[in-house]
């Protein structure tokens, strides 16, 4: 909304010389004060403009009348004029009134949406990064516990079979290296998470995780990509921005055809000598304006063609990105299904390796297996 005001002071005087024998006004002067207020509103959802205005004039006039060369009389008049009007300007073709502001407003809305998507994308990347660190912390924590358990088992074995120290020590040294590496990695991640999230307890406390495993990612993949994927949404915003530019340039190439609707209420009050006058008037106007350029707007048409080419580029990027994401998701889903199958195999393998270790230890005690076979069984369980 715009608000304008103005004040005007106007003075004039005149003298008349004549050889008339009738009564005439020899001297006259006028002092007029005018005040004007105007409030206008441009609508962002359409290019029309609404204007509300108020004008007030206060003229003061003095007159001296003569008859031939002799003074006859003098008098003053006081007037008070006011006008209240409302006008609505509606462009029917070219948006000449605030068209650029309307375009910029629509672009700003999309830019804000793009900024929000970018923020959410960065926020999600940060969360994924931190969750990955928690997963790594849990992984190294469990590895360290597993190494420590096997270390204790081997140390017990060493107490029983002291004559096999070299073979057992060799395995213990390798185990110590893996154990130390897992501890260093665990400690590093604990420090980072504790400081970043201001949780001192993470430096000592064990973490636990509940894994929800599902490989069903693609329930109506096309809909999910269109409505949920932020990368595609941001490319779609780039397309929408170009659609706004194209619509603007096309509109600016049209002739102007404006419809003006105006209604006003006028009040005039005048005091002259001993008489008072008051006039009220209502006025209604309908005006159609038409303006067509003779040569057109060459630069505007050039900008239109550039925007069309840029739109085609964004449309290509959208299709390519959607195809890449579709292929990536399908590959990921196949990989997850394979991983589920491998995970079930690992579960069976772990059970078998534990049973094999116990059986090998029993065989070793009965001198049916060597110390190397027992150590291999321990390694297989890891």
Short mmCIF file of C-alpha atoms in Angstrom, two decimals:
data_model
loop_
_atom_site.label_atom_id
_atom_site.label_comp_id
_atom_site.label_asym_id
_atom_site.label_seq_id
_atom_site.Cartn_x
_atom_site.Cartn_y
_atom_site.Cartn_z
CA UNK A 1 0.00 0.00 0.00
CA UNK A 2 1.21 3.51 -0.87
CA UNK A 3 0.26 6.76 0.84
CA UNK A 4 0.80 10.21 -0.71
CA UNK A 5 -0.04 13.69 0.53
CA UNK A 6 0.49 17.22 -0.75
CA UNK A 7 -0.27 20.80 0.31
CA UNK A 8 -0.47 23.78 -2.02
CA UNK A 9 -0.75 27.52 -1.36
CA UNK A 10 -1.80 29.74 -4.27
CA UNK A 11 -2.23 33.55 -4.39
CA UNK A 12 -3.13 35.91 -7.20
CA UNK A 13 -4.44 39.46 -7.62
CA UNK A 14 -5.56 41.51 -10.63
CA UNK A 15 -6.54 45.06 -11.50
CA UNK A 16 -8.92 46.17 -14.22
CA UNK A 17 -9.07 49.44 -16.13
CA UNK A 18 -12.14 50.24 -18.22
CA UNK A 19 -14.20 53.17 -19.54
CA UNK A 20 -17.44 51.33 -18.79
CA UNK A 21 -20.19 53.34 -17.07
CA UNK A 22 -21.46 50.28 -15.24
CA UNK A 23 -20.31 48.84 -11.92
CA UNK A 24 -17.23 46.69 -12.37
CA UNK A 25 -14.67 44.83 -10.25
CA UNK A 26 -11.52 46.87 -10.28
CA UNK A 27 -9.41 44.85 -7.83
CA UNK A 28 -9.60 41.17 -6.95
CA UNK A 29 -7.28 38.79 -5.11
CA UNK A 30 -7.43 35.15 -4.24
CA UNK A 31 -5.68 33.06 -1.57
CA UNK A 32 -6.26 29.31 -1.83
CA UNK A 33 -4.98 26.45 0.31
CA UNK A 34 -5.24 22.92 -1.06
CA UNK A 35 -4.65 19.62 0.73
CA UNK A 36 -4.54 16.24 -0.99
CA UNK A 37 -4.31 12.73 0.45
CA UNK A 38 -4.13 9.52 -1.59
CA UNK A 39 -3.89 5.89 -0.53
CA UNK A 40 -3.37 3.21 -3.18
CA UNK A 41 -3.30 -0.56 -2.95
CA UNK A 42 -1.81 -2.95 -5.48
CA UNK A 43 -3.05 -6.51 -5.32
CA UNK A 44 -0.39 -9.21 -5.53
CA UNK A 45 -2.74 -11.91 -6.78
CA UNK A 46 -3.81 -9.70 -9.70
CA UNK A 47 -2.34 -6.56 -11.32
CA UNK A 48 -5.23 -4.20 -10.53
CA UNK A 49 -4.91 -1.07 -8.39
CA UNK A 50 -7.35 0.56 -5.99
CA UNK A 51 -7.03 4.28 -5.22
CA UNK A 52 -8.80 6.18 -2.44
CA UNK A 53 -8.26 9.95 -2.45
CA UNK A 54 -9.43 13.03 -0.57
CA UNK A 55 -8.96 16.61 -1.81
CA UNK A 56 -9.84 19.79 0.07
CA UNK A 57 -9.58 23.38 -1.17
CA UNK A 58 -10.17 26.55 0.88
CA UNK A 59 -10.20 29.66 -1.37
CA UNK A 60 -10.58 33.19 0.03
CA UNK A 61 -11.49 36.02 -2.39
CA UNK A 62 -11.62 39.80 -1.95
CA UNK A 63 -13.24 42.20 -4.41
CA UNK A 64 -13.36 46.01 -4.81
CA UNK A 65 -15.98 47.43 -7.19
CA UNK A 66 -15.95 50.77 -8.89
CA UNK A 67 -18.43 52.76 -10.96
CA UNK A 68 -16.50 54.66 -13.55
CA UNK A 69 -13.60 56.06 -11.49
CA UNK A 70 -15.37 56.20 -8.14
CA UNK A 71 -15.24 53.56 -5.40
CA UNK A 72 -18.53 51.70 -5.15
CA UNK A 73 -18.17 48.88 -2.56
CA UNK A 74 -16.09 45.81 -1.51
CA UNK A 75 -16.87 42.31 -0.29
CA UNK A 76 -15.28 38.92 0.44
CA UNK A 77 -16.23 35.34 -0.32
CA UNK A 78 -15.22 32.21 1.60
CA UNK A 79 -15.40 28.79 0.01
CA UNK A 80 -14.76 25.25 1.11
CA UNK A 81 -14.44 22.51 -1.53
CA UNK A 82 -13.93 18.82 -0.70
CA UNK A 83 -13.92 15.70 -2.83
CA UNK A 84 -13.79 12.06 -1.76
CA UNK A 85 -13.21 9.54 -4.56
CA UNK A 86 -12.48 5.90 -5.13
CA UNK A 87 -10.98 4.52 -8.32
CA UNK A 88 -10.23 0.97 -9.47
CA UNK A 89 -7.82 0.44 -12.39
CA UNK A 90 -8.12 -3.00 -13.99
CA UNK A 91 -5.63 -3.98 -16.75
CA UNK A 92 -7.36 -6.30 -19.19
CA UNK A 93 -4.29 -7.15 -21.30
CA UNK A 94 -0.82 -5.84 -20.48
CA UNK A 95 -0.04 -5.47 -16.78
CA UNK A 96 1.45 -2.02 -16.82
CA UNK A 97 0.81 -1.14 -13.20
CA UNK A 98 3.18 -2.96 -10.83
CA UNK A 99 3.78 -5.89 -13.22
CA UNK A 100 7.44 -6.14 -12.24
CA UNK A 101 6.54 -6.07 -8.54
CA UNK A 102 4.01 -8.84 -9.10
CA UNK A 103 6.63 -10.95 -10.90
CA UNK A 104 9.21 -10.34 -8.16
CA UNK A 105 6.67 -11.24 -5.46
CA UNK A 106 5.93 -14.58 -7.10
CA UNK A 107 9.64 -15.26 -7.56
CA UNK A 108 10.35 -14.34 -3.93
CA UNK A 109 7.74 -16.86 -2.78
CA UNK A 110 9.47 -19.62 -4.75
CA UNK A 111 12.92 -18.47 -3.58
CA UNK A 112 11.70 -18.75 0.01
CA UNK A 113 10.40 -22.26 -0.66
CA UNK A 114 13.75 -23.19 -2.21
CA UNK A 115 15.61 -21.81 0.82
CA UNK A 116 13.42 -23.87 3.16
CA UNK A 117 14.06 -27.02 1.10
CA UNK A 118 17.80 -26.32 1.14
CA UNK A 119 17.71 -25.88 4.93
CA UNK A 120 15.76 -29.12 5.40
CA UNK A 121 18.17 -30.92 3.08
CA UNK A 122 21.19 -29.71 5.06
CA UNK A 123 19.44 -30.58 8.31
CA UNK A 124 18.66 -34.09 7.06
CA UNK A 125 22.27 -34.56 5.88
CA UNK A 126 23.48 -33.56 9.34
CA UNK A 127 21.09 -36.01 11.04
CA UNK A 128 22.15 -38.84 8.71
CA UNK A 129 25.79 -38.05 9.41
CA UNK A 130 25.23 -38.14 13.17
CA UNK A 131 23.18 -41.35 12.99
CA UNK A 132 25.99 -42.93 10.97
CA UNK A 133 28.41 -41.99 13.73
CA UNK A 134 26.17 -43.56 16.34
CA UNK A 135 26.02 -46.69 14.19
CA UNK A 136 29.84 -46.72 13.88
CA UNK A 137 30.13 -46.19 17.64
CA UNK A 138 27.86 -49.16 18.27
CA UNK A 139 29.79 -51.24 15.73
CA UNK A 140 33.21 -50.49 17.27
CA UNK A 141 31.79 -50.93 20.75
CA UNK A 142 30.50 -54.41 19.89
CA UNK A 143 33.74 -55.27 18.09
CA UNK A 144 35.76 -54.29 21.14
CA UNK A 145 33.54 -56.43 23.38
CA UNK A 146 33.92 -59.37 20.99
CA UNK A 147 37.72 -59.00 20.78
CA UNK A 148 37.95 -58.72 24.54
CA UNK A 149 35.94 -61.95 24.98
CA UNK A 150 38.16 -63.90 22.60
CA UNK A 151 41.23 -62.40 24.23
CA UNK A 152 40.09 -63.78 27.60
CA UNK A 153 39.39 -67.19 26.03
CA UNK A 154 42.88 -67.33 24.52
CA UNK A 155 44.51 -66.19 27.76
CA UNK A 156 42.71 -69.03 29.58
CA UNK A 157 43.94 -71.43 26.92
CA UNK A 158 47.47 -70.10 27.40
CA UNK A 159 47.35 -70.92 31.12
CA UNK A 160 46.33 -74.48 30.30
CA UNK A 161 48.70 -75.07 27.39
CA UNK A 162 51.85 -73.15 28.36
CA UNK A 163 53.97 -75.19 25.94
CA UNK A 164 51.92 -73.80 23.06
CA UNK A 165 52.71 -70.16 24.02
CA UNK A 166 54.27 -69.13 20.69
CA UNK A 167 51.25 -70.12 18.60
CA UNK A 168 48.78 -68.59 21.06
CA UNK A 169 50.85 -65.42 21.52
CA UNK A 170 50.96 -64.90 17.77
CA UNK A 171 47.17 -64.95 17.60
CA UNK A 172 46.94 -62.74 20.73
CA UNK A 173 49.21 -60.12 19.17
CA UNK A 174 47.01 -59.88 16.08
CA UNK A 175 43.94 -59.80 18.29
CA UNK A 176 45.46 -57.02 20.42
CA UNK A 177 46.04 -54.92 17.30
CA UNK A 178 42.42 -55.31 16.19
CA UNK A 179 41.19 -54.67 19.72
CA UNK A 180 43.29 -51.50 20.08
CA UNK A 181 42.14 -50.21 16.69
CA UNK A 182 38.49 -50.76 17.60
CA UNK A 183 39.02 -49.00 20.95
CA UNK A 184 40.71 -45.98 19.30
CA UNK A 185 37.92 -45.67 16.74
CA UNK A 186 35.28 -46.00 19.47
CA UNK A 187 37.00 -43.40 21.66
CA UNK A 188 37.33 -40.93 18.77
CA UNK A 189 33.65 -41.17 17.88
CA UNK A 190 32.62 -40.93 21.55
CA UNK A 191 34.60 -37.71 21.97
CA UNK A 192 33.15 -36.18 18.81
CA UNK A 193 29.52 -37.03 19.65
CA UNK A 194 29.91 -36.00 23.29
CA UNK A 195 31.29 -32.56 22.41
CA UNK A 196 29.04 -31.91 19.39
CA UNK A 197 25.82 -32.80 21.23
CA UNK A 198 26.94 -31.72 24.71
CA UNK A 199 26.33 -35.17 26.22
CA UNK A 200 29.26 -35.93 28.58
CA UNK A 201 27.76 -39.34 29.43
CA UNK A 202 28.62 -40.56 25.92
CA UNK A 203 32.29 -40.68 26.88
CA UNK A 204 31.68 -43.70 29.14
CA UNK A 205 28.20 -45.13 28.73
CA UNK A 206 27.51 -47.94 26.29
CA UNK A 207 25.03 -47.23 23.50
CA UNK A 208 22.32 -49.60 22.36
CA UNK A 209 20.39 -49.71 19.10
CA UNK A 210 17.14 -51.16 17.85
CA UNK A 211 17.37 -51.87 14.13
CA UNK A 212 14.17 -51.69 12.07
CA UNK A 213 15.00 -53.49 8.84
CA UNK A 214 12.78 -53.14 5.79
CA UNK A 215 13.73 -53.40 2.14
CA UNK A 216 10.33 -52.23 0.85
CA UNK A 217 11.24 -48.70 -0.25
CA UNK A 218 9.15 -48.25 -3.35
CA UNK A 219 5.44 -47.99 -2.69
CA UNK A 220 4.37 -45.84 -5.66
CA UNK A 221 7.92 -44.67 -6.45
CA UNK A 222 6.83 -42.00 -8.97
CA UNK A 223 4.59 -40.32 -6.37
CA UNK A 224 7.26 -40.45 -3.68
CA UNK A 225 9.88 -38.91 -5.95
CA UNK A 226 7.53 -36.14 -7.06
CA UNK A 227 6.20 -35.28 -3.60
CA UNK A 228 9.07 -36.18 -1.25
CA UNK A 229 12.39 -35.80 -3.04
CA UNK A 230 13.86 -32.38 -2.33
CA UNK A 231 16.33 -32.43 -5.22
CA UNK A 232 13.48 -32.83 -7.70
CA UNK A 233 11.41 -30.22 -5.87
CA UNK A 234 14.22 -27.69 -6.17
CA UNK A 235 14.57 -28.37 -9.90
CA UNK A 236 10.78 -27.99 -10.18
CA UNK A 237 11.10 -24.60 -8.47
CA UNK A 238 13.68 -23.58 -11.09
CA UNK A 239 11.13 -24.53 -13.76
CA UNK A 240 8.38 -22.54 -12.01
CA UNK A 241 10.66 -19.49 -11.83
CA UNK A 242 11.16 -19.64 -15.58
CA UNK A 243 7.42 -20.07 -16.14
CA UNK A 244 6.91 -16.82 -14.18
CA UNK A 245 9.49 -15.03 -16.34
CA UNK A 246 7.95 -16.36 -19.56
CA UNK A 247 4.45 -15.33 -18.46
CA UNK A 248 5.78 -11.85 -17.61
CA UNK A 249 7.61 -11.34 -20.92
CA UNK A 250 4.62 -12.56 -22.94
CA UNK A 251 2.32 -10.21 -21.05
CA UNK A 252 4.60 -7.21 -21.54
CA UNK A 253 4.43 -7.73 -25.31
CA UNK A 254 0.66 -7.16 -25.32
CA UNK A 255 -1.06 -3.80 -25.92
CA UNK A 256 -2.45 -1.94 -22.93
CA UNK A 257 -6.18 -2.13 -22.35
CA UNK A 258 -7.19 -0.67 -19.00
CA UNK A 259 -10.62 -0.29 -17.46
CA UNK A 260 -11.01 2.59 -14.99
CA UNK A 261 -13.99 2.72 -12.65
CA UNK A 262 -14.32 5.86 -10.54
CA UNK A 263 -16.90 7.26 -8.13
CA UNK A 264 -16.59 10.58 -6.28
CA UNK A 265 -18.59 12.71 -3.87
CA UNK A 266 -18.11 16.50 -4.02
CA UNK A 267 -19.18 19.12 -1.49
CA UNK A 268 -18.91 22.88 -2.18
CA UNK A 269 -19.73 25.46 0.50
CA UNK A 270 -19.55 29.16 -0.29
CA UNK A 271 -20.30 32.31 1.71
CA UNK A 272 -20.74 35.47 -0.33
CA UNK A 273 -21.93 38.68 1.36
CA UNK A 274 -24.85 37.52 3.50
CA UNK A 275 -25.68 34.38 1.54
CA UNK A 276 -24.56 30.79 2.14
CA UNK A 277 -24.49 28.11 -0.56
CA UNK A 278 -23.93 24.35 -0.28
CA UNK A 279 -23.75 22.03 -3.28
CA UNK A 280 -23.35 18.25 -3.17
CA UNK A 281 -22.57 16.20 -6.24
CA UNK A 282 -22.06 12.49 -6.95
CA UNK A 283 -20.02 11.66 -10.03
CA UNK A 284 -19.46 8.28 -11.71
CA UNK A 285 -16.95 7.58 -14.48
CA UNK A 286 -16.14 4.58 -16.66
CA UNK A 287 -13.07 4.92 -18.85
CA UNK A 288 -11.41 2.46 -21.23
CA UNK A 289 -7.80 3.19 -22.26
CA UNK A 290 -6.10 1.45 -25.17
CA UNK A 291 -2.43 1.80 -26.03
CA UNK A 292 -0.60 -0.37 -28.57
CA UNK A 293 3.16 -0.15 -29.31
CA UNK A 294 4.03 0.46 -32.95
CA UNK A 295 7.49 -1.13 -32.99
CA UNK A 296 7.12 -3.58 -30.12
CA UNK A 297 9.71 -4.51 -27.52
CA UNK A 298 12.70 -6.20 -29.14
CA UNK A 299 14.69 -6.65 -25.90
CA UNK A 300 11.62 -8.12 -24.21
CA UNK A 301 11.24 -10.77 -26.92
CA UNK A 302 14.92 -11.64 -26.66
CA UNK A 303 14.52 -12.18 -22.90
CA UNK A 304 11.48 -14.37 -23.62
CA UNK A 305 13.48 -16.66 -25.93
CA UNK A 306 16.31 -16.94 -23.39
CA UNK A 307 13.85 -17.91 -20.65
CA UNK A 308 12.30 -20.58 -22.90
CA UNK A 309 15.73 -22.12 -23.51
CA UNK A 310 16.51 -22.05 -19.78
CA UNK A 311 13.16 -23.72 -19.05
CA UNK A 312 13.96 -26.50 -21.53
CA UNK A 313 17.29 -27.02 -19.76
CA UNK A 314 15.58 -27.34 -16.34
CA UNK A 315 13.02 -29.77 -17.77
CA UNK A 316 15.85 -31.93 -19.13
CA UNK A 317 17.65 -31.80 -15.76
CA UNK A 318 14.44 -32.84 -14.01
CA UNK A 319 13.92 -35.88 -16.26
CA UNK A 320 17.57 -36.93 -15.98
CA UNK A 321 17.58 -36.53 -12.18
CA UNK A 322 14.33 -38.49 -11.84
CA UNK A 323 15.69 -41.32 -14.01
CA UNK A 324 18.94 -41.39 -12.03
CA UNK A 325 17.08 -41.52 -8.73
CA UNK A 326 14.76 -44.26 -9.99
CA UNK A 327 17.73 -46.37 -11.10
CA UNK A 328 19.55 -45.67 -7.84
CA UNK A 329 16.56 -46.68 -5.71
CA UNK A 330 15.95 -49.85 -7.73
CA UNK A 331 19.64 -50.79 -7.37
CA UNK A 332 19.52 -50.04 -3.66
CA UNK A 333 16.44 -52.17 -3.21
CA UNK A 334 18.08 -55.10 -4.99
CA UNK A 335 21.18 -54.60 -2.84
CA UNK A 336 19.08 -54.62 0.32
CA UNK A 337 17.35 -57.84 -0.69
CA UNK A 338 20.75 -59.43 -1.36
CA UNK A 339 21.99 -58.14 1.99
CA UNK A 340 19.01 -59.69 3.75
CA UNK A 341 19.84 -63.02 2.15
CA UNK A 342 23.52 -62.64 3.10
CA UNK A 343 22.54 -61.63 6.64
CA UNK A 344 20.54 -64.84 7.08
CA UNK A 345 23.56 -66.78 5.80
CA UNK A 346 25.78 -64.98 8.32
CA UNK A 347 23.43 -65.92 11.14
CA UNK A 348 23.70 -69.57 10.15
CA UNK A 349 27.46 -69.19 9.72
CA UNK A 350 27.86 -67.67 13.20
CA UNK A 351 25.93 -70.51 14.81
CA UNK A 352 28.03 -73.02 12.87
CA UNK A 353 31.33 -71.30 13.79
CA UNK A 354 30.43 -71.26 17.50
CA UNK A 355 29.51 -74.94 17.37
CA UNK A 356 32.71 -75.67 15.45
CA UNK A 357 34.81 -73.84 18.07
CA UNK A 358 33.26 -75.83 20.91
CA UNK A 359 33.67 -79.11 19.01
CA UNK A 360 37.28 -78.29 18.08
CA UNK A 361 38.09 -77.46 21.71
CA UNK A 362 36.53 -80.77 22.78
CA UNK A 363 38.55 -82.58 20.10
CA UNK A 364 41.68 -80.75 21.23
CA UNK A 365 41.14 -81.91 24.79
CA UNK A 366 40.82 -85.48 23.43
CA UNK A 367 43.96 -84.93 21.28
CA UNK A 368 41.89 -85.22 18.11
CA UNK A 369 42.66 -81.63 16.96
CA UNK A 370 45.85 -79.56 17.02
CA UNK A 371 46.36 -76.17 18.66
CA UNK A 372 46.48 -74.56 15.20
CA UNK A 373 43.07 -76.00 14.37
CA UNK A 374 41.71 -74.64 17.66
CA UNK A 375 43.15 -71.19 16.97
CA UNK A 376 41.68 -71.26 13.45
CA UNK A 377 38.29 -72.08 14.98
CA UNK A 378 38.61 -69.02 17.23
CA UNK A 379 39.52 -66.87 14.24
CA UNK A 380 36.60 -68.23 12.21
CA UNK A 381 34.19 -67.18 14.97
CA UNK A 382 35.52 -63.62 14.81
#
